[in-house]
Short mmCIF file of N, CA and C and ligand atoms in Angstrom, two decimals:
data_model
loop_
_atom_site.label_atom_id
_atom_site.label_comp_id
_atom_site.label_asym_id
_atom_site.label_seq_id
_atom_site.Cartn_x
_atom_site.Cartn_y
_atom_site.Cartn_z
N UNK A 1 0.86 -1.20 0.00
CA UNK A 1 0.00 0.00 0.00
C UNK A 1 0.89 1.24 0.00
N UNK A 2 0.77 2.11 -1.03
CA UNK A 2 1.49 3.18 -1.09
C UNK A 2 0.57 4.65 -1.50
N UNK A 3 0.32 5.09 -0.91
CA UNK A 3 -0.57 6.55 -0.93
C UNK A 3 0.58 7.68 -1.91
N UNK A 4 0.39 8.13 -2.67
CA UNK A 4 0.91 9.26 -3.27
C UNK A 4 0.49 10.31 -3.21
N UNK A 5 1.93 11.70 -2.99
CA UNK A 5 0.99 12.66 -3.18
C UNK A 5 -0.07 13.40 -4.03
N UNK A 6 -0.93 13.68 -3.94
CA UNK A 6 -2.15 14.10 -4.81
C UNK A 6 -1.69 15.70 -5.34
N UNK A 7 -1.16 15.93 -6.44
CA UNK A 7 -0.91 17.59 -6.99
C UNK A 7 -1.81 17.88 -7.31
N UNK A 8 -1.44 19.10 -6.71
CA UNK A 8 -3.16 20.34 -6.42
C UNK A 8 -2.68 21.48 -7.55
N UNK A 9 -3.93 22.27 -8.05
CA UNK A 9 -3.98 22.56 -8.96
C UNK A 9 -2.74 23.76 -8.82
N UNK A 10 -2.12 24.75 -9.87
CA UNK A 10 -0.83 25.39 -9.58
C UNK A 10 0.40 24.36 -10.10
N UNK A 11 0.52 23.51 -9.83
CA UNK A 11 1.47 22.53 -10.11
C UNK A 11 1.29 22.15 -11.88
N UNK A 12 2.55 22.74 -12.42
CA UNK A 12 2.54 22.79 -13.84
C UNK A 12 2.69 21.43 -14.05
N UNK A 13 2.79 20.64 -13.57
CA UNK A 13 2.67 18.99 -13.82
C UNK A 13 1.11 18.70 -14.78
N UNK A 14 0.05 19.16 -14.19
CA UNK A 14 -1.05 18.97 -14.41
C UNK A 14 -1.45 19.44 -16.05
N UNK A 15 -0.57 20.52 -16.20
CA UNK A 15 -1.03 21.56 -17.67
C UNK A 15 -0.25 20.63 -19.01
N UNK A 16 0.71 19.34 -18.35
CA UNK A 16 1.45 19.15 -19.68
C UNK A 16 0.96 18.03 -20.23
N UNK A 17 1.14 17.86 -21.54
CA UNK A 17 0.46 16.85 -21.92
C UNK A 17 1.56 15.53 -22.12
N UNK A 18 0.70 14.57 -21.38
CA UNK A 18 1.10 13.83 -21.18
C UNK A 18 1.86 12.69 -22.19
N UNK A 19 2.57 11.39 -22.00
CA UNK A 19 3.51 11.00 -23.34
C UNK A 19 2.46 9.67 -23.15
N UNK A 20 2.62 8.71 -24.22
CA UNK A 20 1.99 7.74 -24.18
C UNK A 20 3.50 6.49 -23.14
N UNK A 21 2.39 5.33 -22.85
CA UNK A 21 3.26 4.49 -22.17
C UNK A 21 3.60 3.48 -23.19
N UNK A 22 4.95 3.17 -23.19
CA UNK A 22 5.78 2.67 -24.32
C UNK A 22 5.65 0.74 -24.08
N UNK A 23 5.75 0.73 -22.53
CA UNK A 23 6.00 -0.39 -22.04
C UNK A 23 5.26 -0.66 -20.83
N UNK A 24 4.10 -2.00 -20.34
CA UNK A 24 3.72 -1.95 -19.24
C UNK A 24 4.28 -2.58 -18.42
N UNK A 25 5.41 -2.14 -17.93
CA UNK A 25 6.50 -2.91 -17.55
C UNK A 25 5.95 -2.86 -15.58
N UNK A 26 6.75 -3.02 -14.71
CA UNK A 26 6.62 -3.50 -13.15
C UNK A 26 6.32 -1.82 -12.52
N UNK A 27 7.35 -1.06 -13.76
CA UNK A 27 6.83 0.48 -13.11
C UNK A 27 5.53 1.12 -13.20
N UNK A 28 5.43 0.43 -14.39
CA UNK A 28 3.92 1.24 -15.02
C UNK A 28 3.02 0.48 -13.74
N UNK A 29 2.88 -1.08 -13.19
CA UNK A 29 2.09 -1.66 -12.62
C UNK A 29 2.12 -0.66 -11.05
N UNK A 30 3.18 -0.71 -10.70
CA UNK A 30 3.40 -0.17 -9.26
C UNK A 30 2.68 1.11 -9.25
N UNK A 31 2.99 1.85 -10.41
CA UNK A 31 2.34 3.20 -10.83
C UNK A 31 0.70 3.26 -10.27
N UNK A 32 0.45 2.45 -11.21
CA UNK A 32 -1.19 2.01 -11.45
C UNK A 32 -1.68 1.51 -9.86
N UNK A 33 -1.01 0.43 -9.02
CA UNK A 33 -0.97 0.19 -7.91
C UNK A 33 -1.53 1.74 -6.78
N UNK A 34 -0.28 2.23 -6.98
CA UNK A 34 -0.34 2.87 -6.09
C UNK A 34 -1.49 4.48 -6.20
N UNK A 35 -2.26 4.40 -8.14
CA UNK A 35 -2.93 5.13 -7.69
C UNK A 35 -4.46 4.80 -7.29
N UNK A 36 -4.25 3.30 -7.79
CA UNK A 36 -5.99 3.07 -6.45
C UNK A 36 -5.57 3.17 -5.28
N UNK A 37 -4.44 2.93 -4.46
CA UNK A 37 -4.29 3.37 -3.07
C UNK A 37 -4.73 4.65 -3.12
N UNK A 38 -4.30 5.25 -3.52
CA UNK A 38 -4.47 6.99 -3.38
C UNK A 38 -5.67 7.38 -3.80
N UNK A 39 -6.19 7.03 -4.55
CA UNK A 39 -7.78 7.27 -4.94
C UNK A 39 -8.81 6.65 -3.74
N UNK A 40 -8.83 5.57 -3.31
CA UNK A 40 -9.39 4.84 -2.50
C UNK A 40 -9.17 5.66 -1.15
N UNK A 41 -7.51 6.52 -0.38
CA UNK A 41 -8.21 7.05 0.25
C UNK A 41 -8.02 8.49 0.65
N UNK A 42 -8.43 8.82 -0.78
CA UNK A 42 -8.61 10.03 -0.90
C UNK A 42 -10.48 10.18 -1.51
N UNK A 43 -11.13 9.03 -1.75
CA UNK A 43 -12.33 8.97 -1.69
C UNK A 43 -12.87 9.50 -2.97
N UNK A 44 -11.85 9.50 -3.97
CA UNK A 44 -12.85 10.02 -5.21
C UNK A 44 -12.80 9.09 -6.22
N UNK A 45 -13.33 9.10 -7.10
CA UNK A 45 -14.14 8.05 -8.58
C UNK A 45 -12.84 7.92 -9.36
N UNK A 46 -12.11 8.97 -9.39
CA UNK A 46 -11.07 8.53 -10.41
C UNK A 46 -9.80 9.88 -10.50
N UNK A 47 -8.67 8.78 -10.90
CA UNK A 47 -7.54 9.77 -11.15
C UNK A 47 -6.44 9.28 -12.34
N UNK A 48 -5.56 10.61 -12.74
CA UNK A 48 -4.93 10.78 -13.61
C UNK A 48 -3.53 10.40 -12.79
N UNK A 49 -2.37 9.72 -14.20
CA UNK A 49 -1.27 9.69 -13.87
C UNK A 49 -0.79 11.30 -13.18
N UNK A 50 -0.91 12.61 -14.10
CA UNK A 50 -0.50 13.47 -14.08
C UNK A 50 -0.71 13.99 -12.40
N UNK A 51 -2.11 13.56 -11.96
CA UNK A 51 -2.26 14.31 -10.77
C UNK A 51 -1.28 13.29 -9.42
N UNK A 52 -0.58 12.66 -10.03
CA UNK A 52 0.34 11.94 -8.84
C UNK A 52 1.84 12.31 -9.13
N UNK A 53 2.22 13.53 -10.60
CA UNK A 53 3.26 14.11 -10.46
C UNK A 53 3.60 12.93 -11.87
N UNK A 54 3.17 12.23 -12.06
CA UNK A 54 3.91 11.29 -13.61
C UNK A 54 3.07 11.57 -14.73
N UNK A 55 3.65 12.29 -16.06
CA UNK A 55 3.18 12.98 -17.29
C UNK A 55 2.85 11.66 -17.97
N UNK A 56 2.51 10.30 -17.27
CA UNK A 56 2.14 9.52 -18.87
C UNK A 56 0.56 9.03 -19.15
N UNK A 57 0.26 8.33 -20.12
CA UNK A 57 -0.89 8.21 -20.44
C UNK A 57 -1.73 7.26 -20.03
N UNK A 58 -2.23 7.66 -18.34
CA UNK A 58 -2.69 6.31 -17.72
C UNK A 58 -3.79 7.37 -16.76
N UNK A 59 -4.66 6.76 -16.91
CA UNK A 59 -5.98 6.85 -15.77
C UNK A 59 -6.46 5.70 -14.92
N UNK A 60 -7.50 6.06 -14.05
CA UNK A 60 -8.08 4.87 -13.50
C UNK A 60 -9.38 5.32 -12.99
N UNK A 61 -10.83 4.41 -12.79
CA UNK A 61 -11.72 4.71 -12.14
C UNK A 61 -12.51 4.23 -11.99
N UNK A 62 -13.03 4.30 -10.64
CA UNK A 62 -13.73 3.59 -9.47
C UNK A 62 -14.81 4.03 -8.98
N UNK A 63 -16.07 3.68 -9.80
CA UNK A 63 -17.08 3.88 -8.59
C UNK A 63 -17.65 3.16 -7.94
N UNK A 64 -16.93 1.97 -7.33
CA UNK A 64 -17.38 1.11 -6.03
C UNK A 64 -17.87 1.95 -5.35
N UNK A 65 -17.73 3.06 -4.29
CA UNK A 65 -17.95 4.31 -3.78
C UNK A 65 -19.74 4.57 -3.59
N UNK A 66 -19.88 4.79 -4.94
CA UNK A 66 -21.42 4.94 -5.56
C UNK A 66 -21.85 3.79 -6.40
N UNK A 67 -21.41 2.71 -6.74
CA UNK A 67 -22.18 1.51 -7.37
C UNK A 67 -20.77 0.27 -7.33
N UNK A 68 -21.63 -0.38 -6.28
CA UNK A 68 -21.22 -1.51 -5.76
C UNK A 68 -20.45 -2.62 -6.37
N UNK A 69 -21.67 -2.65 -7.44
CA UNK A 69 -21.37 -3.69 -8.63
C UNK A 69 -20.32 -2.93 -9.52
N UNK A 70 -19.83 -2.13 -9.75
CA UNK A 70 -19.18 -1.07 -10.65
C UNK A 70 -17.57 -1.73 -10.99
N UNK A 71 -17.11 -2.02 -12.07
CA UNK A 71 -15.91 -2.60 -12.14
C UNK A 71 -14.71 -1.51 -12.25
N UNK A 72 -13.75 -1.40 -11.89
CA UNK A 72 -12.56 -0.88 -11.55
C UNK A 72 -11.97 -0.87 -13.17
N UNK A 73 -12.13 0.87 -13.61
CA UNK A 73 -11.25 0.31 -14.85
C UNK A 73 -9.45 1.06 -14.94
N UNK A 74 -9.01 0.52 -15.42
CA UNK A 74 -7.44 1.05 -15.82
C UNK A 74 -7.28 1.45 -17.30
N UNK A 75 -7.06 2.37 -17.98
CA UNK A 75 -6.74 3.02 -19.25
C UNK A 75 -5.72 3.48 -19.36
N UNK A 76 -4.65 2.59 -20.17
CA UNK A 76 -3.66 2.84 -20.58
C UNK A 76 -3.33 3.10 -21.96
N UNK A 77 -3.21 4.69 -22.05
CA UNK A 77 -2.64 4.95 -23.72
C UNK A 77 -4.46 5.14 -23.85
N UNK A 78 -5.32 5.34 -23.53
CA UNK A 78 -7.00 5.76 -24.12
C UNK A 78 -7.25 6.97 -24.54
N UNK A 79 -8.29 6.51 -25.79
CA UNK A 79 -8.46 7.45 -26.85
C UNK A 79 -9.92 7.18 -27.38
N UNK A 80 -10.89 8.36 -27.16
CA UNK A 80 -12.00 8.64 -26.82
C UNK A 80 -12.32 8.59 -28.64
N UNK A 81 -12.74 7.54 -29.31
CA UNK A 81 -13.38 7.91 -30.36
C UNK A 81 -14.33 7.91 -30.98
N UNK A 82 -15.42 8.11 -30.07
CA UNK A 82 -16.61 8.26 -30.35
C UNK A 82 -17.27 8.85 -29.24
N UNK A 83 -18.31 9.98 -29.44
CA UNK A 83 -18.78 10.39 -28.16
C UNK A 83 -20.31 11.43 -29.04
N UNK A 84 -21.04 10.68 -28.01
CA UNK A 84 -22.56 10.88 -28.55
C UNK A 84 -23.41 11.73 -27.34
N UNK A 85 -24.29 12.62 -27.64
CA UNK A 85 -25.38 13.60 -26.59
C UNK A 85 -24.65 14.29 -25.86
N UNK A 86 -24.91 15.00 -25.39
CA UNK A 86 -24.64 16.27 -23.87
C UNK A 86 -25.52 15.87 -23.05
N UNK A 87 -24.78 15.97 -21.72
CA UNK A 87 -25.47 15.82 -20.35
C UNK A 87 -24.45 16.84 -19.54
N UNK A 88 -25.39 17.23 -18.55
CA UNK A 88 -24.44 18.39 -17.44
C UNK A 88 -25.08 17.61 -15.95
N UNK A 89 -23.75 17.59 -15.46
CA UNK A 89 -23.34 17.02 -14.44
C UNK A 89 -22.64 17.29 -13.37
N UNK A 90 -22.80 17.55 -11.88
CA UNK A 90 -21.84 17.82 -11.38
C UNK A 90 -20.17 17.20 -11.13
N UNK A 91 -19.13 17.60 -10.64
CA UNK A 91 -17.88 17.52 -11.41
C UNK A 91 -17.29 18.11 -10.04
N UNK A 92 -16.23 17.20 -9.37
CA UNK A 92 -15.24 17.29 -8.78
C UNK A 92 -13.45 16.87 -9.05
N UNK A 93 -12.63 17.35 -8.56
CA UNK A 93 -11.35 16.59 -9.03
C UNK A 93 -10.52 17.11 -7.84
N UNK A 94 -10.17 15.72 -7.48
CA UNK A 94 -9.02 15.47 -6.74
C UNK A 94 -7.71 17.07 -6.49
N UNK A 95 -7.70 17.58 -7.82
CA UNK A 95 -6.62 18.41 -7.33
C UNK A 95 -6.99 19.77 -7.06
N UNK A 96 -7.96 20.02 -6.69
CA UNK A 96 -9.19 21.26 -6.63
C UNK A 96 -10.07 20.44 -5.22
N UNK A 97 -9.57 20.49 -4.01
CA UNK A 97 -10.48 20.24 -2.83
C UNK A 97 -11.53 21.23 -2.63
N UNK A 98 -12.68 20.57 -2.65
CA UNK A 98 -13.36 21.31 -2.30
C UNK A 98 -14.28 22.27 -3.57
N UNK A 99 -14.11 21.93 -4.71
CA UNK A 99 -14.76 22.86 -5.61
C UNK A 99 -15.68 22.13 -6.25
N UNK A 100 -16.92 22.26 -6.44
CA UNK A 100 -17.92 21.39 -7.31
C UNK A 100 -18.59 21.95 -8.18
N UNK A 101 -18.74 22.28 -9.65
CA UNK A 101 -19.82 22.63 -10.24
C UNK A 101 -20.24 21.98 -12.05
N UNK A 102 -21.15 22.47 -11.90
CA UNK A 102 -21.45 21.60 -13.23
C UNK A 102 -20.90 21.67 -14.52
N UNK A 103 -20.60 20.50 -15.05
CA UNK A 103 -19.35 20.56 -16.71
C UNK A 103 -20.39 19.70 -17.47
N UNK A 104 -20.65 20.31 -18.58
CA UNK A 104 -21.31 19.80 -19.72
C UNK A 104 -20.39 18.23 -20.01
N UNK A 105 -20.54 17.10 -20.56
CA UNK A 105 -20.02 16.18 -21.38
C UNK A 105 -21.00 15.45 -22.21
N UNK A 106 -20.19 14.77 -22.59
CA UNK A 106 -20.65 13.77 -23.81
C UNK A 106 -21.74 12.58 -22.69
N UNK A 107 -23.00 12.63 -23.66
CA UNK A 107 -23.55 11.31 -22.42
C UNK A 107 -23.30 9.85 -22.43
N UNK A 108 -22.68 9.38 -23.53
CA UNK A 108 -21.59 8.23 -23.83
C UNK A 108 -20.53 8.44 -24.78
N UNK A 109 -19.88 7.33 -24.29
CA UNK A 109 -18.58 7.46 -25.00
C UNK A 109 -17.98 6.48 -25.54
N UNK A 110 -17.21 5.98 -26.76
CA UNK A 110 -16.83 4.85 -27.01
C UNK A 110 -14.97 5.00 -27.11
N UNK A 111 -14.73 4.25 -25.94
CA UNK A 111 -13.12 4.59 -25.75
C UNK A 111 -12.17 3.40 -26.06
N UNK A 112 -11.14 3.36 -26.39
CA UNK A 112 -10.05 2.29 -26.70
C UNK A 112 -8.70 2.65 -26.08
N UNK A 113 -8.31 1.49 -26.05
CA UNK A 113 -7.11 1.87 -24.35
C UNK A 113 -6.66 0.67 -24.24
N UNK A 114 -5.14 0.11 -23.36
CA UNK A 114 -5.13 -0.95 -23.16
C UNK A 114 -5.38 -1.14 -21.76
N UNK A 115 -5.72 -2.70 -21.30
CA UNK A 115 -5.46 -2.72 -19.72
C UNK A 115 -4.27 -2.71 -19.20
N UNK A 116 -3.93 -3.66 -18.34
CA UNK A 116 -2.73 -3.73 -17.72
C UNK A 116 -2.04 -4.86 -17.90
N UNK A 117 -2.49 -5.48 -18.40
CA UNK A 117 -2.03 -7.16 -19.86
C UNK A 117 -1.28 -6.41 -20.64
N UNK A 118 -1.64 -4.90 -21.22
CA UNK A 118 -1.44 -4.61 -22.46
C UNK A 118 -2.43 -5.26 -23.84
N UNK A 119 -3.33 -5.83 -23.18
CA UNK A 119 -4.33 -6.15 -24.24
C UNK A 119 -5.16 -4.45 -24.74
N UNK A 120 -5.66 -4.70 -26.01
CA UNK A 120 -6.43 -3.53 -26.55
C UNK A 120 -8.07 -4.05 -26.25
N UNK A 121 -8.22 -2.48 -25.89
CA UNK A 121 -9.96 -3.14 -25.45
C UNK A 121 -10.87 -1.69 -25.94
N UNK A 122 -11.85 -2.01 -26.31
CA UNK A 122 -13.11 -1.19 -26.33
C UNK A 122 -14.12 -1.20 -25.91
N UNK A 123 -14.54 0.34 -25.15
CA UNK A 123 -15.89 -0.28 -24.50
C UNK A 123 -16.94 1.09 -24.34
N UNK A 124 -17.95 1.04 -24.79
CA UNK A 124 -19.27 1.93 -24.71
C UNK A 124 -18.99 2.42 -23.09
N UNK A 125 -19.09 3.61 -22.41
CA UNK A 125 -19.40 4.09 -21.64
C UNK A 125 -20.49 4.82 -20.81
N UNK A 126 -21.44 4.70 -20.29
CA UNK A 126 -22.76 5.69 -19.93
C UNK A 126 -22.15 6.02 -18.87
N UNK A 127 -23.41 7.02 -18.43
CA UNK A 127 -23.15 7.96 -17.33
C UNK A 127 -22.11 7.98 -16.56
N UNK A 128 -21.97 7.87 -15.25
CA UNK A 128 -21.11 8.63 -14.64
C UNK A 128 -19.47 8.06 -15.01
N UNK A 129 -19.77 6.89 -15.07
CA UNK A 129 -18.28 6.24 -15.81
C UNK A 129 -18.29 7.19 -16.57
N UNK A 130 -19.20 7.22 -18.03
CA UNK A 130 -18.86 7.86 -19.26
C UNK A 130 -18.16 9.77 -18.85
N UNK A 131 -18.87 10.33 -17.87
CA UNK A 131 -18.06 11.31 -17.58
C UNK A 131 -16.92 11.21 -16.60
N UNK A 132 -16.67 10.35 -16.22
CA UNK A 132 -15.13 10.27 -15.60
C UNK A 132 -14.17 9.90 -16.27
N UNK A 133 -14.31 9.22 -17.23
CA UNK A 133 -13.53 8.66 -18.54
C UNK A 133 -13.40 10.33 -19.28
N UNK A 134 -14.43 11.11 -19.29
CA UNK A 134 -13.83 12.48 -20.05
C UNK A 134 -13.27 13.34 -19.35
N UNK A 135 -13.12 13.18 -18.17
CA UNK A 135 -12.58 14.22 -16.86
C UNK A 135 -11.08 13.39 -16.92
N UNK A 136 -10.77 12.53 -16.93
CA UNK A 136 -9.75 12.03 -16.29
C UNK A 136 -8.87 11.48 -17.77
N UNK A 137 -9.53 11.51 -19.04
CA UNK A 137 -9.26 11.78 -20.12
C UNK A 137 -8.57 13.13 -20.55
N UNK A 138 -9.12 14.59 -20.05
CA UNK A 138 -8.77 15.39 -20.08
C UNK A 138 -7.12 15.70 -19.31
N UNK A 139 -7.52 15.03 -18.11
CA UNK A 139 -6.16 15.26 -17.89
C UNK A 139 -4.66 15.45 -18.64
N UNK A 140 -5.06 14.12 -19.12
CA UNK A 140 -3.86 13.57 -19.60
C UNK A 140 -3.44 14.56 -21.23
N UNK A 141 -4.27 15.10 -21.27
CA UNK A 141 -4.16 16.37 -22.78
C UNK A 141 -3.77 17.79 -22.07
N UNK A 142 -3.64 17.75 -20.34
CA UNK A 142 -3.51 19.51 -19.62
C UNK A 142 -4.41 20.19 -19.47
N UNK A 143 -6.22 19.39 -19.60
CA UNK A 143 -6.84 20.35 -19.49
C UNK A 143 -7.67 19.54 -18.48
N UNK A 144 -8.01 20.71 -17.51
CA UNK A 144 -8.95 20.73 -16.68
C UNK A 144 -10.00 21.35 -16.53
N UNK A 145 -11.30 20.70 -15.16
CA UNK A 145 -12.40 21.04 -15.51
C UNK A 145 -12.91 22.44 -15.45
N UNK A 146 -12.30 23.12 -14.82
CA UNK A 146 -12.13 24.58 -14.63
C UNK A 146 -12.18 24.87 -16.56
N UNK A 147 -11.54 24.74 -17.49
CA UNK A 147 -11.35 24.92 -18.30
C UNK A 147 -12.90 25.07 -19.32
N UNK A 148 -13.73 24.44 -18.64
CA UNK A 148 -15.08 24.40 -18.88
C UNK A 148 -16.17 25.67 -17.92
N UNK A 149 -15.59 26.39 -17.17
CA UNK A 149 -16.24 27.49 -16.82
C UNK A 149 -16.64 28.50 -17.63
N UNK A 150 -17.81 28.66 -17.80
CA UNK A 150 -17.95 30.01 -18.12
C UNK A 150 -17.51 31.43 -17.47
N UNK A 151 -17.18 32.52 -18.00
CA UNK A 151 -17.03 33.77 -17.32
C UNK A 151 -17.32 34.46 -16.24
N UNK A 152 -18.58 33.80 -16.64
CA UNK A 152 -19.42 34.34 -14.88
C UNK A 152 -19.36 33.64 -13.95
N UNK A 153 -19.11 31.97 -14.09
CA UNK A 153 -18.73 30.61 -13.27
C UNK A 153 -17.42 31.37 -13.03
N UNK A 154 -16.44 31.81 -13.67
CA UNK A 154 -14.82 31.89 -13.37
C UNK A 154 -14.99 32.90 -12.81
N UNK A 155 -15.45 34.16 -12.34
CA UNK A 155 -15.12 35.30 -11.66
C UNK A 155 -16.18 34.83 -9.93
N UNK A 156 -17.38 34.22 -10.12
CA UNK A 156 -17.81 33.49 -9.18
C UNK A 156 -17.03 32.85 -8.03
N UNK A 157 -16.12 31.93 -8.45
CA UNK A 157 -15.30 30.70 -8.16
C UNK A 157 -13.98 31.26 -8.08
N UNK A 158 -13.45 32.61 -8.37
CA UNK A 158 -12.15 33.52 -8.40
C UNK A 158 -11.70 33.19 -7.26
N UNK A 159 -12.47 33.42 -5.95
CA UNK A 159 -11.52 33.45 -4.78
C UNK A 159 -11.13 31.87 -4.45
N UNK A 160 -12.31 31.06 -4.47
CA UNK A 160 -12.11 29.51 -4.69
C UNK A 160 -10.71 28.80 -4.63
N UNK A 161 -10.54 29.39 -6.57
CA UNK A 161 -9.56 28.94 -6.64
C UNK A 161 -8.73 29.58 -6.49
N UNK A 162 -8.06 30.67 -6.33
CA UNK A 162 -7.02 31.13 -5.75
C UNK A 162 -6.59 30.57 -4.44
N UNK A 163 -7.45 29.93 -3.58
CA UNK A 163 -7.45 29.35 -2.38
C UNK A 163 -6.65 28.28 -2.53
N UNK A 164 -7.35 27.57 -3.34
CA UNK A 164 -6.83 26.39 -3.69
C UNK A 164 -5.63 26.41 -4.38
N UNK A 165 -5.41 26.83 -5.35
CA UNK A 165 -3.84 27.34 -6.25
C UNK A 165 -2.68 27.06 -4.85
N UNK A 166 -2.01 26.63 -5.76
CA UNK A 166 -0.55 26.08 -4.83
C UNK A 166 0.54 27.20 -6.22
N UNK A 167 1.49 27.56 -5.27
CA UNK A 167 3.08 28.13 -5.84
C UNK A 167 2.57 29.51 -6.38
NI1 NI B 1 -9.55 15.66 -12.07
#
């Protein structure tokens, strides 16, 4: 069990875009390891390589949390190519404590990625998976959900995040 630190927003780690993973070698696993530790208890649905300080192309997400039955997925190297309807939803992230508001997304999604075999897989996404797969998708391109505010949401939420902002 290894908890990592969680980078909070400010940390130019988060803005870069990330490289793809070449090899799923013992690092990439430990990687992946250690960010369901850190997700699990830090209590949220899902996280990005980037927000544990490593630029590569790996997510994960969990909503055991909110649905029991819910399977644990790992996306390595995923690439969103297909994405059908709008739905608005509320929207939290790990490197922003404490901030919640609503981000438009896609209401499914059809994504391709490998697991942690390195097998290639595809799979239809709905709801809340389907928007954590685009939140935690985003990451890994430097953009965050803030990035989806409107003007009047961003001068609203000004002191917020300045609060939150690290460096
Ligand atoms: Ni996030």
């Amino acid at each position: 069990m290894a908890i990592r630190q969680i980078v909070r927003y400010g940390n130019p780690v988060l803005r870069n875009e990330s490289k793809p993973v070449e090899k799923i070698d013992d690092k990439v696993k430990q990687l992946v390891q250690d960010m369901f530790d850190t997700l699990r208890d830090a209590k949220g649905l899902g996280l990005s390589a980037p927000q544990v300080g490593v630029n590569l192309r790996v997510f994960i997400v969990d909503l055991t949390q909110v649905d029991f039955d819910a399977e644990p997925l790992v996306m390595i190297n995923p690439e969103i190519i297909e994405k059908k309807g709008e739905v608005i939803g509320e929207e939290g992230c790990l490197s922003f404590p404490g901030l919640y508001f609503d981000v438009p997304r896609g209401e499914q999604v059809v994504v391709e990625y490998q697991d942690l075999e390195g097998n290639r897989k595809r799979i239809r996404a709905y709801g809340l998976t389907a928007r954590a797969v685009q939140h935690e998708n985003d990451h890994l391109d430097g953009v965050l959900f803030i990035d989806y505010l409107s003007a009047a949401q961003r001068d609203l939420f000004a002191g917020k995040l300045k609060k939150i902002k690290v460096g």
